[in-house]
Amino acid sequence: MKKLRANYYKIITVVGILLSILWIVFVNTKPYSDFSYYNSVARQVASGGQWGDTYTSVGYSIVLGFIYKLFGSSIMVAKIFNVVLTTLSYLLLYKILKGIEKISEGRKKLIYTLFVLFPSNIFYNSLLGTEIIFTTVFLLITLVYFSELKYKYILIGILTGFNAMIKPFFLVIFFAIFLVELMSKRKLGNAIKNAVIILILSLIVVAPWCYRNTKLIGEPTFISNNGGIVLYINNNSQNKLGRWMAASDVENSIIKKQEYKASNSTQKNKMLSAAAKKWIVSHPAQFVKLGFKRLVNTYLVPDDISFTYNEAGLSSGAENILLSIYSLIKYIITIPAIIIMLILSVKVILDLIKKRKIESFKLYGLICFYMFCCTYFVTEGQGRYSFPIIFIMIYFFTFIFYRNGFFNDENLIG
């Protein structure tokens, strides 16, 4: 038992890595849709071709392209790269937890165990998607933020720029950190200064890519041009579920008009964005309903597991068993976590009013959660999008046991 306690984190880490390796070896997932596109661009990068167009962000594909150049353009290479990133995410979470003084060692072990063994942290290793690399960088930013590094805001700005190349909306993390600093330290000047440093550095990082896109299109172009189409297909009177739909199915669809067809990708992006915003303004109630449906799709619909065994040859029975297990685990953790976050949000507001001290990591987790929620409320909802905040969900889920005394350190190999 002494050896088990001393090596607990190592044992759980090895179990997680082994499960991930076994999954990619025995479940031969084939990339399709977005995953196929990322793989195609990565192969182009590896062979010296064009680094994608401006349609969508290609930060992940560029990194994967360099991995392909070093080790060969094999899908298995990409999956092994995923396992390496997943292992790194374990280490980052371990370091983050060790730095939090307000929670017990037993709770830290529970958080770490649930994170490592959470199904999507195993299944997603077979996907050629953005989720794992984006989450790894997000965890690194979190670790840096709670560190004592002298120039940590500069480093956070650089990492934010990198992650924005994967998911452009992540640039708004500067505002999330501004709120955390303001609410926890109550020093407006420092909060503004640190947020501005992060924003400026992140914009400097993405500036060369924006320049490249501008030269490619012939007019000012940001990181990617898919923001407009995402807004358009998710904010219209034909969208009833808050999920993806074909743009051609929108009534009087812009994409069928000659003006749209004759435009370049940046112009198309602006036209689609303008149409979506116009619809939102004229249909506020329907927009709000769709927004909540998108959040339900993101946090409570477990269909994202289906991506991870595409064309893998699993029987329908095996797929149904996996879906059932994943659904149960996701519901057990996600639903209580969301309820707890809502309750704690009220407590944070009361603490602010009464000028009581607020624990920084709890505040950081809440604000990051709402940052992601606001993004998906406006844009699109699907299960994959909840992946980056699994560690936040698990952190709040464990409040059930430790705030109410159901567990203590002795009960979990403390």
Short mmCIF file of C-alpha atoms in Angstrom, two decimals:
data_model
loop_
_atom_site.label_atom_id
_atom_site.label_comp_id
_atom_site.label_asym_id
_atom_site.label_seq_id
_atom_site.Cartn_x
_atom_site.Cartn_y
_atom_site.Cartn_z
CA MET A 1 0.00 0.00 0.00
CA LYS A 2 2.88 2.36 0.73
CA LYS A 3 4.33 1.75 -2.73
CA LEU A 4 0.90 2.19 -4.27
CA ARG A 5 0.43 5.50 -2.52
CA ALA A 6 3.92 6.69 -3.45
CA ASN A 7 3.48 5.77 -7.12
CA TYR A 8 -0.25 6.40 -7.48
CA TYR A 9 0.02 9.08 -10.20
CA LYS A 10 2.56 7.04 -12.15
CA ILE A 11 0.33 3.96 -12.08
CA ILE A 12 -2.75 5.86 -13.28
CA THR A 13 -0.67 7.55 -15.97
CA VAL A 14 0.63 4.22 -17.29
CA VAL A 15 -2.91 2.80 -17.30
CA GLY A 16 -4.16 5.78 -19.30
CA ILE A 17 -1.33 5.52 -21.82
CA LEU A 18 -1.81 1.77 -22.25
CA LEU A 19 -5.57 2.18 -22.80
CA SER A 20 -4.90 4.88 -25.40
CA ILE A 21 -2.37 2.71 -27.22
CA LEU A 22 -4.66 -0.32 -27.17
CA TRP A 23 -7.49 1.79 -28.57
CA ILE A 24 -5.52 3.12 -31.56
CA VAL A 25 -4.06 -0.34 -32.25
CA PHE A 26 -7.31 -2.29 -32.19
CA VAL A 27 -9.79 0.40 -33.32
CA ASN A 28 -8.57 1.51 -36.74
CA THR A 29 -10.56 4.73 -37.09
CA LYS A 30 -10.59 6.28 -40.57
CA PRO A 31 -10.57 10.08 -40.86
CA TYR A 32 -13.50 11.75 -42.61
CA SER A 33 -15.09 15.20 -42.90
CA ASP A 34 -13.00 17.78 -40.96
CA PHE A 35 -10.56 15.07 -39.86
CA SER A 36 -9.86 14.11 -43.45
CA TYR A 37 -9.31 17.76 -44.34
CA TYR A 38 -6.78 18.25 -41.54
CA ASN A 39 -4.92 15.15 -42.68
CA SER A 40 -4.94 16.30 -46.31
CA VAL A 41 -3.50 19.72 -45.43
CA ALA A 42 -0.88 18.11 -43.17
CA ARG A 43 0.26 15.93 -46.06
CA GLN A 44 0.52 19.02 -48.26
CA VAL A 45 2.65 20.76 -45.63
CA ALA A 46 4.90 17.69 -45.31
CA SER A 47 5.44 17.54 -49.06
CA GLY A 48 6.20 21.26 -49.38
CA GLY A 49 2.80 22.20 -50.78
CA GLN A 50 0.40 24.97 -49.80
CA TRP A 51 -0.45 25.29 -46.13
CA GLY A 52 -4.17 25.13 -46.71
CA ASP A 53 -6.45 27.90 -47.90
CA THR A 54 -8.27 30.48 -45.81
CA TYR A 55 -11.46 28.45 -45.38
CA THR A 56 -10.65 27.15 -41.90
CA SER A 57 -7.87 27.44 -39.33
CA VAL A 58 -4.98 25.08 -40.02
CA GLY A 59 -2.75 25.40 -36.94
CA TYR A 60 -3.13 21.71 -36.12
CA SER A 61 -2.50 20.67 -39.73
CA ILE A 62 0.71 22.71 -39.88
CA VAL A 63 2.07 21.07 -36.73
CA LEU A 64 0.98 17.63 -37.94
CA GLY A 65 2.59 18.39 -41.30
CA PHE A 66 5.97 18.85 -39.62
CA ILE A 67 5.45 15.61 -37.68
CA TYR A 68 4.71 13.88 -41.00
CA LYS A 69 7.84 15.38 -42.51
CA LEU A 70 9.93 13.88 -39.72
CA PHE A 71 8.27 10.48 -39.31
CA GLY A 72 6.28 9.88 -42.49
CA SER A 73 2.75 10.76 -43.61
CA SER A 74 0.99 7.87 -41.94
CA ILE A 75 -2.29 8.09 -40.05
CA MET A 76 -0.74 5.91 -37.34
CA VAL A 77 1.98 8.56 -36.91
CA ALA A 78 -0.76 11.13 -36.26
CA LYS A 79 -2.41 8.84 -33.72
CA ILE A 80 0.88 8.22 -31.92
CA PHE A 81 1.37 11.99 -31.85
CA ASN A 82 -2.03 12.20 -30.17
CA VAL A 83 -0.91 9.75 -27.47
CA VAL A 84 2.21 11.85 -26.87
CA LEU A 85 0.08 14.98 -26.49
CA THR A 86 -2.36 13.14 -24.22
CA THR A 87 0.53 12.03 -22.01
CA LEU A 88 1.76 15.62 -21.90
CA SER A 89 -1.72 16.75 -20.86
CA TYR A 90 -1.55 14.27 -17.95
CA LEU A 91 1.71 15.81 -16.81
CA LEU A 92 0.37 19.35 -17.14
CA LEU A 93 -2.75 18.56 -15.11
CA TYR A 94 -0.58 16.87 -12.47
CA LYS A 95 1.55 20.01 -12.20
CA ILE A 96 -1.55 22.22 -12.05
CA LEU A 97 -3.09 20.14 -9.27
CA LYS A 98 0.13 20.12 -7.26
CA GLY A 99 0.11 23.92 -7.36
CA ILE A 100 -3.41 24.24 -5.92
CA GLU A 101 -3.09 24.54 -2.15
CA LYS A 102 -6.79 24.82 -1.35
CA ILE A 103 -7.71 21.20 -2.10
CA SER A 104 -6.66 17.97 -0.40
CA GLU A 105 -4.33 15.36 -1.83
CA GLY A 106 -7.17 12.86 -1.97
CA ARG A 107 -9.26 15.17 -4.10
CA LYS A 108 -6.30 15.86 -6.38
CA LYS A 109 -5.91 12.12 -6.95
CA LEU A 110 -9.60 11.77 -7.70
CA ILE A 111 -9.50 14.63 -10.23
CA TYR A 112 -6.40 13.18 -11.89
CA THR A 113 -7.84 9.66 -12.03
CA LEU A 114 -11.15 10.77 -13.53
CA PHE A 115 -9.35 12.91 -16.10
CA VAL A 116 -6.93 10.20 -17.24
CA LEU A 117 -9.64 7.53 -17.43
CA PHE A 118 -12.37 9.76 -18.88
CA PRO A 119 -13.48 7.91 -22.05
CA SER A 120 -12.95 10.70 -24.57
CA ASN A 121 -9.37 11.17 -23.32
CA ILE A 122 -8.80 7.63 -24.55
CA PHE A 123 -11.06 7.47 -27.62
CA TYR A 124 -10.01 10.81 -29.10
CA ASN A 125 -6.48 9.51 -29.64
CA SER A 126 -7.72 7.88 -32.83
CA LEU A 127 -9.07 11.17 -34.23
CA LEU A 128 -7.06 13.45 -36.48
CA GLY A 129 -8.73 16.45 -34.90
CA THR A 130 -7.85 19.70 -33.17
CA GLU A 131 -9.18 18.79 -29.73
CA ILE A 132 -6.16 17.10 -28.15
CA ILE A 133 -3.50 19.60 -29.22
CA PHE A 134 -5.76 22.55 -28.41
CA THR A 135 -6.52 21.17 -24.94
CA THR A 136 -2.86 20.43 -24.25
CA VAL A 137 -1.93 24.05 -24.99
CA PHE A 138 -4.89 25.25 -22.91
CA LEU A 139 -3.61 23.18 -19.98
CA LEU A 140 -0.12 24.62 -20.52
CA ILE A 141 -1.55 28.15 -20.44
CA THR A 142 -3.38 27.27 -17.21
CA LEU A 143 -0.18 25.95 -15.64
CA VAL A 144 1.78 29.04 -16.68
CA TYR A 145 -0.93 31.36 -15.38
CA PHE A 146 -0.83 29.82 -11.90
CA SER A 147 2.97 29.73 -11.85
CA GLU A 148 5.38 32.31 -10.49
CA LEU A 149 7.20 32.82 -13.79
CA LYS A 150 8.41 36.40 -14.17
CA TYR A 151 7.26 36.86 -17.75
CA LYS A 152 4.28 34.54 -17.63
CA TYR A 153 1.87 36.95 -19.34
CA ILE A 154 4.20 37.23 -22.32
CA LEU A 155 4.39 33.44 -22.55
CA ILE A 156 0.61 33.16 -22.19
CA GLY A 157 0.22 35.64 -25.05
CA ILE A 158 2.49 33.56 -27.30
CA LEU A 159 0.66 30.34 -26.42
CA THR A 160 -2.70 32.05 -26.93
CA GLY A 161 -1.64 33.09 -30.43
CA PHE A 162 -0.66 29.51 -31.19
CA ASN A 163 -3.98 28.15 -29.92
CA ALA A 164 -5.85 30.82 -31.89
CA MET A 165 -4.27 29.35 -35.01
CA ILE A 166 -6.18 26.18 -34.10
CA LYS A 167 -9.40 27.80 -32.84
CA PRO A 168 -9.51 31.57 -33.53
CA PHE A 169 -12.10 32.32 -30.83
CA PHE A 170 -9.45 31.49 -28.20
CA LEU A 171 -8.03 34.99 -28.57
CA VAL A 172 -10.69 36.09 -26.06
CA ILE A 173 -8.82 34.28 -23.26
CA PHE A 174 -7.19 37.65 -22.57
CA PHE A 175 -10.57 38.94 -21.41
CA ALA A 176 -11.19 35.84 -19.29
CA ILE A 177 -7.87 36.38 -17.52
CA PHE A 178 -8.70 40.08 -17.14
CA LEU A 179 -11.89 39.10 -15.28
CA VAL A 180 -10.06 36.55 -13.11
CA GLU A 181 -7.42 39.12 -12.14
CA LEU A 182 -9.95 41.87 -11.51
CA MET A 183 -12.30 39.72 -9.43
CA SER A 184 -9.65 37.86 -7.42
CA LYS A 185 -7.06 40.61 -6.90
CA ARG A 186 -9.28 43.68 -7.35
CA LYS A 187 -6.52 45.74 -8.95
CA LEU A 188 -7.91 47.26 -12.14
CA GLY A 189 -4.61 48.67 -13.40
CA ASN A 190 -2.73 45.37 -13.15
CA ALA A 191 -5.66 43.45 -14.65
CA ILE A 192 -5.74 45.75 -17.68
CA LYS A 193 -1.95 45.68 -18.10
CA ASN A 194 -1.70 41.90 -17.99
CA ALA A 195 -4.66 41.39 -20.31
CA VAL A 196 -3.25 43.88 -22.83
CA ILE A 197 0.13 42.09 -22.77
CA ILE A 198 -1.60 38.78 -23.56
CA LEU A 199 -3.70 40.33 -26.34
CA ILE A 200 -0.80 42.15 -28.01
CA LEU A 201 1.51 39.13 -27.95
CA SER A 202 -1.19 36.83 -29.30
CA LEU A 203 -1.95 39.25 -32.13
CA ILE A 204 1.77 39.46 -32.94
CA VAL A 205 1.88 35.66 -33.18
CA VAL A 206 -1.07 35.43 -35.60
CA ALA A 207 -0.07 38.55 -37.59
CA PRO A 208 2.22 36.71 -40.08
CA TRP A 209 -0.57 34.26 -40.90
CA CYS A 210 -3.07 37.08 -41.33
CA TYR A 211 -0.59 38.79 -43.66
CA ARG A 212 -0.20 35.56 -45.61
CA ASN A 213 -3.98 35.22 -45.94
CA THR A 214 -4.31 38.86 -46.96
CA LYS A 215 -1.72 38.39 -49.71
CA LEU A 216 -3.40 35.17 -50.81
CA ILE A 217 -6.89 36.69 -51.08
CA GLY A 218 -5.99 40.23 -52.04
CA GLU A 219 -7.80 41.98 -49.17
CA PRO A 220 -7.54 42.01 -45.35
CA THR A 221 -8.21 38.47 -44.09
CA PHE A 222 -8.06 37.09 -40.56
CA ILE A 223 -6.92 33.62 -39.42
CA SER A 224 -9.68 31.84 -41.32
CA ASN A 225 -12.87 32.45 -43.26
CA ASN A 226 -15.20 29.84 -41.83
CA GLY A 227 -16.67 31.99 -39.06
CA GLY A 228 -19.34 33.33 -41.39
CA ILE A 229 -20.57 29.97 -42.63
CA VAL A 230 -20.72 28.62 -39.06
CA LEU A 231 -22.83 31.57 -37.95
CA TYR A 232 -25.04 31.32 -41.02
CA ILE A 233 -25.93 27.64 -40.89
CA ASN A 234 -26.56 27.78 -37.14
CA ASN A 235 -28.63 30.98 -37.05
CA ASN A 236 -31.54 30.77 -39.44
CA SER A 237 -35.22 29.87 -39.35
CA GLN A 238 -34.65 26.40 -40.82
CA ASN A 239 -32.23 25.30 -38.09
CA LYS A 240 -34.38 23.61 -35.44
CA LEU A 241 -31.80 21.54 -33.55
CA GLY A 242 -28.89 23.90 -32.97
CA ARG A 243 -26.60 21.65 -34.97
CA TRP A 244 -24.86 21.64 -38.34
CA MET A 245 -27.04 21.87 -41.43
CA ALA A 246 -26.34 22.38 -45.12
CA ALA A 247 -26.12 26.07 -46.08
CA SER A 248 -28.11 25.29 -49.22
CA ASP A 249 -31.08 24.29 -47.03
CA VAL A 250 -31.46 27.80 -45.61
CA GLU A 251 -34.45 29.59 -47.11
CA ASN A 252 -33.32 31.88 -49.96
CA SER A 253 -29.78 30.75 -49.23
CA ILE A 254 -27.05 33.26 -49.97
CA ILE A 255 -24.81 30.55 -51.39
CA LYS A 256 -27.20 30.12 -54.33
CA LYS A 257 -26.94 33.76 -55.36
CA GLN A 258 -24.70 34.84 -58.21
CA GLU A 259 -23.13 37.63 -56.16
CA TYR A 260 -21.96 35.08 -53.60
CA LYS A 261 -20.64 32.67 -56.21
CA ALA A 262 -18.62 35.45 -57.84
CA SER A 263 -17.00 36.55 -54.56
CA ASN A 264 -13.71 35.46 -53.00
CA SER A 265 -13.66 33.55 -49.69
CA THR A 266 -13.20 36.66 -47.54
CA GLN A 267 -16.11 38.41 -49.20
CA LYS A 268 -18.24 35.28 -48.81
CA ASN A 269 -17.34 35.15 -45.11
CA LYS A 270 -18.48 38.76 -44.64
CA MET A 271 -21.73 38.18 -46.53
CA LEU A 272 -22.58 35.11 -44.46
CA SER A 273 -21.72 36.84 -41.19
CA ALA A 274 -23.85 39.85 -42.09
CA ALA A 275 -26.82 37.65 -42.98
CA ALA A 276 -26.52 35.66 -39.73
CA LYS A 277 -26.28 38.80 -37.60
CA LYS A 278 -29.27 40.31 -39.37
CA TRP A 279 -31.30 37.17 -38.63
CA ILE A 280 -30.22 37.17 -34.96
CA VAL A 281 -31.32 40.78 -34.49
CA SER A 282 -34.69 40.12 -36.12
CA HIS A 283 -35.28 36.78 -34.33
CA PRO A 284 -33.98 37.26 -30.75
CA ALA A 285 -36.28 34.68 -29.11
CA GLN A 286 -35.49 31.99 -31.68
CA PHE A 287 -31.78 32.79 -31.40
CA VAL A 288 -31.86 32.31 -27.61
CA LYS A 289 -33.70 28.98 -27.98
CA LEU A 290 -31.12 27.78 -30.51
CA GLY A 291 -28.34 28.98 -28.22
CA PHE A 292 -29.52 26.79 -25.35
CA LYS A 293 -30.00 23.87 -27.73
CA ARG A 294 -26.40 24.34 -28.83
CA LEU A 295 -25.24 24.16 -25.21
CA VAL A 296 -27.24 20.97 -24.68
CA ASN A 297 -25.65 19.49 -27.81
CA THR A 298 -22.21 20.43 -26.53
CA TYR A 299 -22.40 19.23 -22.94
CA LEU A 300 -25.16 16.63 -22.79
CA VAL A 301 -25.23 14.83 -26.16
CA PRO A 302 -22.56 12.08 -26.18
CA ASP A 303 -22.63 11.38 -29.92
CA ASP A 304 -19.04 12.58 -30.34
CA ILE A 305 -17.84 9.07 -29.56
CA SER A 306 -19.22 7.96 -32.93
CA PHE A 307 -16.43 9.92 -34.65
CA THR A 308 -13.85 7.79 -32.91
CA TYR A 309 -14.82 4.47 -34.47
CA ASN A 310 -15.68 5.61 -37.99
CA GLU A 311 -15.11 2.69 -40.42
CA ALA A 312 -13.17 0.84 -37.71
CA GLY A 313 -15.09 -2.38 -38.28
CA LEU A 314 -16.70 -2.55 -34.86
CA SER A 315 -19.97 -4.42 -34.63
CA SER A 316 -23.13 -2.42 -33.95
CA GLY A 317 -23.37 -4.21 -30.61
CA ALA A 318 -19.89 -3.09 -29.58
CA GLU A 319 -20.63 0.46 -30.72
CA ASN A 320 -23.85 0.51 -28.69
CA ILE A 321 -22.06 -0.76 -25.58
CA LEU A 322 -19.36 1.90 -25.92
CA LEU A 323 -21.96 4.60 -26.47
CA SER A 324 -23.95 3.46 -23.42
CA ILE A 325 -20.91 3.42 -21.15
CA TYR A 326 -19.70 6.78 -22.40
CA SER A 327 -23.17 8.32 -22.08
CA LEU A 328 -23.51 7.13 -18.50
CA ILE A 329 -20.08 8.43 -17.47
CA LYS A 330 -20.60 11.75 -19.23
CA TYR A 331 -24.00 12.32 -17.63
CA ILE A 332 -22.77 11.33 -14.17
CA ILE A 333 -19.95 13.89 -14.31
CA THR A 334 -21.28 16.65 -16.54
CA ILE A 335 -24.76 17.21 -15.09
CA PRO A 336 -23.65 17.57 -11.44
CA ALA A 337 -20.63 19.67 -12.56
CA ILE A 338 -22.86 22.16 -14.39
CA ILE A 339 -25.26 22.39 -11.42
CA ILE A 340 -22.35 22.99 -9.05
CA MET A 341 -20.87 25.65 -11.35
CA LEU A 342 -24.19 27.49 -11.45
CA ILE A 343 -24.46 27.39 -7.66
CA LEU A 344 -20.86 28.52 -7.19
CA SER A 345 -21.39 31.33 -9.71
CA VAL A 346 -24.08 32.75 -7.40
CA LYS A 347 -21.68 32.39 -4.47
CA VAL A 348 -18.96 34.24 -6.40
CA ILE A 349 -21.36 37.11 -7.07
CA LEU A 350 -22.22 37.27 -3.35
CA ASP A 351 -18.52 37.16 -2.46
CA LEU A 352 -17.88 40.07 -4.80
CA ILE A 353 -20.71 42.09 -3.29
CA LYS A 354 -19.48 41.40 0.25
CA LYS A 355 -15.84 41.90 -0.84
CA ARG A 356 -14.79 38.45 0.32
CA LYS A 357 -11.72 36.72 -1.10
CA ILE A 358 -12.40 34.36 -4.02
CA GLU A 359 -10.21 31.33 -4.67
CA SER A 360 -8.37 31.93 -7.96
CA PHE A 361 -8.52 28.49 -9.57
CA LYS A 362 -12.23 28.12 -8.88
CA LEU A 363 -12.81 31.54 -10.42
CA TYR A 364 -10.58 30.71 -13.40
CA GLY A 365 -12.50 27.49 -14.03
CA LEU A 366 -15.88 29.23 -13.90
CA ILE A 367 -14.88 32.08 -16.21
CA CYS A 368 -13.25 29.73 -18.74
CA PHE A 369 -16.40 27.59 -18.70
CA TYR A 370 -18.57 30.61 -19.46
CA MET A 371 -16.12 31.74 -22.15
CA PHE A 372 -16.62 28.45 -23.99
CA CYS A 373 -20.38 28.55 -23.34
CA CYS A 374 -20.73 32.03 -24.85
CA THR A 375 -18.85 30.91 -27.96
CA TYR A 376 -20.99 27.83 -28.52
CA PHE A 377 -24.21 29.65 -27.59
CA VAL A 378 -23.68 31.92 -30.60
CA THR A 379 -21.98 29.56 -33.04
CA GLU A 380 -22.46 25.78 -33.02
CA GLY A 381 -22.96 22.96 -30.57
CA GLN A 382 -21.62 19.42 -30.73
CA GLY A 383 -20.10 16.99 -28.26
CA ARG A 384 -16.53 17.47 -29.50
CA TYR A 385 -16.54 21.07 -28.34
CA SER A 386 -16.76 20.14 -24.66
CA PHE A 387 -13.47 18.22 -24.81
CA PRO A 388 -11.15 21.14 -23.81
CA ILE A 389 -12.93 21.72 -20.51
CA ILE A 390 -13.16 18.13 -19.29
CA PHE A 391 -10.61 18.95 -16.59
CA ILE A 392 -12.72 21.91 -15.45
CA MET A 393 -15.86 19.78 -15.36
CA ILE A 394 -14.13 17.10 -13.30
CA TYR A 395 -12.68 19.68 -10.90
CA PHE A 396 -16.16 21.01 -10.10
CA PHE A 397 -17.72 17.54 -10.10
CA THR A 398 -15.47 16.54 -7.18
CA PHE A 399 -17.04 19.27 -5.03
CA ILE A 400 -19.84 16.75 -4.45
CA PHE A 401 -17.61 14.44 -2.46
CA TYR A 402 -15.26 16.78 -0.71
CA ARG A 403 -17.59 19.63 0.16
CA ASN A 404 -20.11 17.20 1.66
CA GLY A 405 -17.61 14.87 3.23
CA PHE A 406 -18.59 11.74 1.28
CA PHE A 407 -14.91 11.07 0.71
CA ASN A 408 -11.78 11.95 2.58
CA ASP A 409 -8.10 11.43 1.87
CA GLU A 410 -8.03 8.01 3.51
CA ASN A 411 -10.85 6.79 1.29
CA LEU A 412 -8.90 7.47 -1.90
CA ILE A 413 -5.38 6.20 -1.29
CA GLY A 414 -4.41 9.47 0.37
#
